[in-house]
mmCIF file of C-alpha atoms in Angstrom:
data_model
loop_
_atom_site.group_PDB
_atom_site.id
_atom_site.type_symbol
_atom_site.label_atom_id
_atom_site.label_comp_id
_atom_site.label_asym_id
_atom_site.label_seq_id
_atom_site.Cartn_x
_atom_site.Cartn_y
_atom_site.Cartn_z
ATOM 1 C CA UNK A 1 90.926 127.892 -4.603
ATOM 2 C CA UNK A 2 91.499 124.868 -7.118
ATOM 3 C CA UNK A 3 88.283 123.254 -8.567
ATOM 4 C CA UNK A 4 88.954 120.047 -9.014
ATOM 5 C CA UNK A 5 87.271 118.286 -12.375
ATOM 6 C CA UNK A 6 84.865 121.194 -12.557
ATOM 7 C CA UNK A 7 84.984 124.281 -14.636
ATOM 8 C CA UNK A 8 85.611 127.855 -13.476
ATOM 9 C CA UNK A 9 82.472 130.412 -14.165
ATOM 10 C CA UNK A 10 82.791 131.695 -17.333
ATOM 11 C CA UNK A 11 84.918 134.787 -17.795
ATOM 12 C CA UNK A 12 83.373 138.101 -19.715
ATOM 13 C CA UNK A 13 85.930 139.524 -21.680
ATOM 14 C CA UNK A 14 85.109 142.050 -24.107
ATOM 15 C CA UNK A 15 85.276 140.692 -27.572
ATOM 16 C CA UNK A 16 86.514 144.490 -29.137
ATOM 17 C CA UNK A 17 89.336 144.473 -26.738
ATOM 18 C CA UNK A 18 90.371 140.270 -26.538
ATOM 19 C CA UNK A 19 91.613 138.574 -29.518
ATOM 20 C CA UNK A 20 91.610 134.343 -29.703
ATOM 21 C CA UNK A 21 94.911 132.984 -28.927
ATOM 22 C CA UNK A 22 94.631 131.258 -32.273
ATOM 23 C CA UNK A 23 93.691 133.907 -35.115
ATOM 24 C CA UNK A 24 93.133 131.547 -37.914
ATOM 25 C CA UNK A 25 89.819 129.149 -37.863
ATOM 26 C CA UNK A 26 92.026 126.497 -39.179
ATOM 27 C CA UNK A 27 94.910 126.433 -36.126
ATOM 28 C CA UNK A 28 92.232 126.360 -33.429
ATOM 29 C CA UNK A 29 90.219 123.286 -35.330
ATOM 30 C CA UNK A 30 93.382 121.236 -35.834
ATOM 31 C CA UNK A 31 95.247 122.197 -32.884
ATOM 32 C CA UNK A 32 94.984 118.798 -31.303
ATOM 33 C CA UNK A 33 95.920 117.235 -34.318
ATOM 34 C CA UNK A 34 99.187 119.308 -34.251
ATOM 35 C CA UNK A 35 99.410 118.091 -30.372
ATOM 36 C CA UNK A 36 98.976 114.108 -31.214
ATOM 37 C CA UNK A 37 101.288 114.679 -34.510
ATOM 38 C CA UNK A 38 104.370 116.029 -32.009
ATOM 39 C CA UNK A 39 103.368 113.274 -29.383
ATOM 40 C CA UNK A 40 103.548 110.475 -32.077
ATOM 41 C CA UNK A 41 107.091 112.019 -33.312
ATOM 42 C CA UNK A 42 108.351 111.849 -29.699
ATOM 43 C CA UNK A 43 106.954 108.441 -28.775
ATOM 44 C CA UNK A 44 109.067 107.398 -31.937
ATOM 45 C CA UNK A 45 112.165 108.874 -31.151
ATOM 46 C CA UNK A 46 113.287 105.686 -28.955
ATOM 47 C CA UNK A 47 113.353 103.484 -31.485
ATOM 48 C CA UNK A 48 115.970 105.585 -33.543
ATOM 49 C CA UNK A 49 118.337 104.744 -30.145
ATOM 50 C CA UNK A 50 118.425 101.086 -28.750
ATOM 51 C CA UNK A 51 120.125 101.427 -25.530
ATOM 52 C CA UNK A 52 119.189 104.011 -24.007
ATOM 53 C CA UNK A 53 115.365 102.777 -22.674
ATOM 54 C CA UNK A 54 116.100 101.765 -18.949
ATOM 55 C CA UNK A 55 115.855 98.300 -18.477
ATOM 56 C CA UNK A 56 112.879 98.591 -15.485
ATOM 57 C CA UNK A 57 109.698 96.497 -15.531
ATOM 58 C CA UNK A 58 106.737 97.549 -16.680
ATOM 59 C CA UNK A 59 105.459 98.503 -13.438
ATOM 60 C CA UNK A 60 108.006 100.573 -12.628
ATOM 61 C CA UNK A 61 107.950 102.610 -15.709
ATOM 62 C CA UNK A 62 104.227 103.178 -14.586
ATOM 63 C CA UNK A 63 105.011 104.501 -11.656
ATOM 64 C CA UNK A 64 107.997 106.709 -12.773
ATOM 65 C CA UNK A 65 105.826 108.060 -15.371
ATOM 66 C CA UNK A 66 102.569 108.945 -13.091
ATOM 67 C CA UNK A 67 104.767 110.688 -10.297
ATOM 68 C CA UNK A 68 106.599 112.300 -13.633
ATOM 69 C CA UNK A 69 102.830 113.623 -14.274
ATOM 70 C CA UNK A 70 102.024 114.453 -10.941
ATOM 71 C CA UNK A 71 105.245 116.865 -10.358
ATOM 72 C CA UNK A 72 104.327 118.437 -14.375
ATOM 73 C CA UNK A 73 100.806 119.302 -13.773
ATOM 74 C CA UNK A 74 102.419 120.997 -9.705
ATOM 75 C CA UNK A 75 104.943 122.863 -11.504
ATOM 76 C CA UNK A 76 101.724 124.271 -13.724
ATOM 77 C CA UNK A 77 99.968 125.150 -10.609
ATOM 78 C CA UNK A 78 103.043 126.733 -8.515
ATOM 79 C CA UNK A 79 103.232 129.355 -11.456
ATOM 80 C CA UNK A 80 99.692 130.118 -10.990
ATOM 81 C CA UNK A 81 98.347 129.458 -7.300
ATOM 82 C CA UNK A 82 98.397 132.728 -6.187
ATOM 83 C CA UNK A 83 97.208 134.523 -8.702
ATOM 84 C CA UNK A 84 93.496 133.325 -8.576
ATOM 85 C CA UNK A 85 90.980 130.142 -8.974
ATOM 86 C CA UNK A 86 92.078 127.291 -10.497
ATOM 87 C CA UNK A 87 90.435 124.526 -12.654
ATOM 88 C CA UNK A 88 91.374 121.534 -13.071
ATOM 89 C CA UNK A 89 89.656 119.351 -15.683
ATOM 90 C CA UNK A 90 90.203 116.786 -18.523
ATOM 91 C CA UNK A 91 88.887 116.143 -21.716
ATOM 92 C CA UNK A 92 89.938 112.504 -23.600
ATOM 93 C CA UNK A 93 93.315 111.925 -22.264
ATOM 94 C CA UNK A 94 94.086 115.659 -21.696
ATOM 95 C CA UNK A 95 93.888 117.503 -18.533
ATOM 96 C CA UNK A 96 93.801 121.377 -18.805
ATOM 97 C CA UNK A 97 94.520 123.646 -15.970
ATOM 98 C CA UNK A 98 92.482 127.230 -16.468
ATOM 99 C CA UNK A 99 92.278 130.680 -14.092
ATOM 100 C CA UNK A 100 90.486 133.258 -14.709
ATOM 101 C CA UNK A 101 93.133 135.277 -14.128
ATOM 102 C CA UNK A 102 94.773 137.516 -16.854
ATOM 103 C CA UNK A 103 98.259 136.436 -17.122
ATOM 104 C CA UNK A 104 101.383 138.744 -18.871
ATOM 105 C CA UNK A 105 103.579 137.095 -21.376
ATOM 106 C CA UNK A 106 106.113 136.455 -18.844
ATOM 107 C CA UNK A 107 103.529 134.638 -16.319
ATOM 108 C CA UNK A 108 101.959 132.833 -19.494
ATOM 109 C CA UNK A 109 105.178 131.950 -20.477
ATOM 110 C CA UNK A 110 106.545 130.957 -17.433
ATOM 111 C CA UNK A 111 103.212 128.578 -16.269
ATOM 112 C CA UNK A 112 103.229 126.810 -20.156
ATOM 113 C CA UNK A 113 107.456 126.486 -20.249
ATOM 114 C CA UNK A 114 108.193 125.831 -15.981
ATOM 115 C CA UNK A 115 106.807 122.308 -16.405
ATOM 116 C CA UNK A 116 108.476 121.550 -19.792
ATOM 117 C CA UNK A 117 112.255 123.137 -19.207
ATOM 118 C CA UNK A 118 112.103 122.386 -15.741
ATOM 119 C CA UNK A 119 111.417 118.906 -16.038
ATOM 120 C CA UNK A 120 112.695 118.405 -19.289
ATOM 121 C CA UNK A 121 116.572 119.615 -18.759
ATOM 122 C CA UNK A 122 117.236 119.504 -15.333
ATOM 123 C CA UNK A 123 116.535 115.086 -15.672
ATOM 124 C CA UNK A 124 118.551 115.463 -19.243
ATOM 125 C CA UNK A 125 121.780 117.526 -17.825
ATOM 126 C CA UNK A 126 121.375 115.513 -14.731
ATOM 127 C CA UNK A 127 121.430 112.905 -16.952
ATOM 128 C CA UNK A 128 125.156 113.389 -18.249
ATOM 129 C CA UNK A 129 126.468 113.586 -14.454
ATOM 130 C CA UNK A 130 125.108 110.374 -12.639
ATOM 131 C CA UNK A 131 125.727 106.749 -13.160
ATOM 132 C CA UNK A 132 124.909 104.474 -16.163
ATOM 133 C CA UNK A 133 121.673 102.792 -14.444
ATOM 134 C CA UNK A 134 120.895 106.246 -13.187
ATOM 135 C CA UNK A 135 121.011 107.985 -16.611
ATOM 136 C CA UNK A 136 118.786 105.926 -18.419
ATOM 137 C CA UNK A 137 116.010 106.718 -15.778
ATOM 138 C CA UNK A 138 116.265 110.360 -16.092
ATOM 139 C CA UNK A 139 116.833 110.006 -19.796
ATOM 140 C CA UNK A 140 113.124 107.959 -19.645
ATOM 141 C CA UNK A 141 111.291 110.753 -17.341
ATOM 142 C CA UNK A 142 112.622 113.882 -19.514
ATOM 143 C CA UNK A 143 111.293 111.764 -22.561
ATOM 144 C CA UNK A 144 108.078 111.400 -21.167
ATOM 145 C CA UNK A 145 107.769 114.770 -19.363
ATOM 146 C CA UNK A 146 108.738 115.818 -23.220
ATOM 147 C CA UNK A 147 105.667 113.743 -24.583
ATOM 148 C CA UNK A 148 103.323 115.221 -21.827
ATOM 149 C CA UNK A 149 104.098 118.246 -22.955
ATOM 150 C CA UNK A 150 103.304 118.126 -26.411
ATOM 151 C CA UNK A 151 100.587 120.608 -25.889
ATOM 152 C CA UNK A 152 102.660 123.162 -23.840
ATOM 153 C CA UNK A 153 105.408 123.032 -26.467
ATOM 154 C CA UNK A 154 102.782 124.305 -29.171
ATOM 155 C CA UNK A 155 101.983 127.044 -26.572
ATOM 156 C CA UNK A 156 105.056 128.180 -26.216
ATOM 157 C CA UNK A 157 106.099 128.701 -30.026
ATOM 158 C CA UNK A 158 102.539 130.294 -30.202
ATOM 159 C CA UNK A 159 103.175 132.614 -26.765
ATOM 160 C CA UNK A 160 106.670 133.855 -28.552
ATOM 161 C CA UNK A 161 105.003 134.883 -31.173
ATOM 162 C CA UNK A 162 102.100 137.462 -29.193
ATOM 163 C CA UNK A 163 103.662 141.068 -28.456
ATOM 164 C CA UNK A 164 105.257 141.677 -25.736
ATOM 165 C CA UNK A 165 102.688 143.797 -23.939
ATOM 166 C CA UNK A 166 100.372 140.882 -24.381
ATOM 167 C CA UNK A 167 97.467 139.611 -21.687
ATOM 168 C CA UNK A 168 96.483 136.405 -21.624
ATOM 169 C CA UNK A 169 92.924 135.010 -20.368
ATOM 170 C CA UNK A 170 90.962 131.916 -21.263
ATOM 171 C CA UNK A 171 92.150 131.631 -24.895
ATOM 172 C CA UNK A 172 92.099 135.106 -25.522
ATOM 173 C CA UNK A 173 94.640 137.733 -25.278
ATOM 174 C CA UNK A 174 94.964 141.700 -25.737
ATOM 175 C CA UNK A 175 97.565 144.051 -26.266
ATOM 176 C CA UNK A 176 97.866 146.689 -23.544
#
């Protein structure tokens, strides 16, 4: 079941056994800041290189870049459709997917880094096999994938980091 733009029930998890994702008061106050910081970076990286932005209108960028979305935020759910309810919300310009569902490292890893390798490398390597006009267009929707992933990216250094016998759940995890 996916709820769409409504939050799952809330999940009891006892607090002796389920530590926050982020430890330190400081990480989980700022982590958006951390998020918009990396965003900023990569929406800068194009002007470093001059010819590589694809020479598309306006419109079309728009539309590369929502279907870009749209297959991201899929490749999030595939990982995690079976496994339980889904919730699909947003907050600002963010949308979050949750389940209730504890996840392994592997799973956790795999739903945060599917979205961002997957659509990140294949467009890039694809990128260095297909015609001039071509490349530019997959060099533009890795880019933005990259961008829409700031927050994943953050995850994933975060996720590495968790032992290996970790469980994930709702922005808590436990060792088993």
């Amino acid at each position: 079941l996916i709820l769409w733009f409504k939050d799952l029930p809330p999940v009891q998890l006892d607090r002796s056994k389920w530590q926050p994702f982020f430890k330190h008061d400081f990480t989980r106050d700022h982590y958006m800041k951390f998020v918009y910081a990396l965003q900023i970076f990569l929406i800068l990286i194009p002007t470093f290189y001059n010819d590589w932005f694809p020479s598309l209108s306006l419109l079309t960028l728009i539309v590369i870049s929502f279907f870009s979305f749209i297959v991201h935020e899929c490749l999030h759910i595939i990982t995690i459709y079976h496994k339980g309810d889904i919730s699909l919300t947003f907050r600002g310009v963010f949308f979050w997917i949750h389940t209730n569902t504890p996840l392994s490292k592997i799973q956790f890893l795999t739903f945060m880094g599917l979205p961002f390798f997957g659509f990140f490398l294949l467009p890039f390597i694809a990128s260095f096999f297909v015609p001039e006009s071509l490349q530019s267009v997959l060099l533009y929707i890795s880019w933005f994938n990259t961008i829409t992933s700031g927050s994943d990216i953050i995850n994933l250094f975060f996720i590495t980091l968790k032992p290996n016998k970790a469980i994930f759940c709702r922005g808590f995890y436990k060792v088993n």
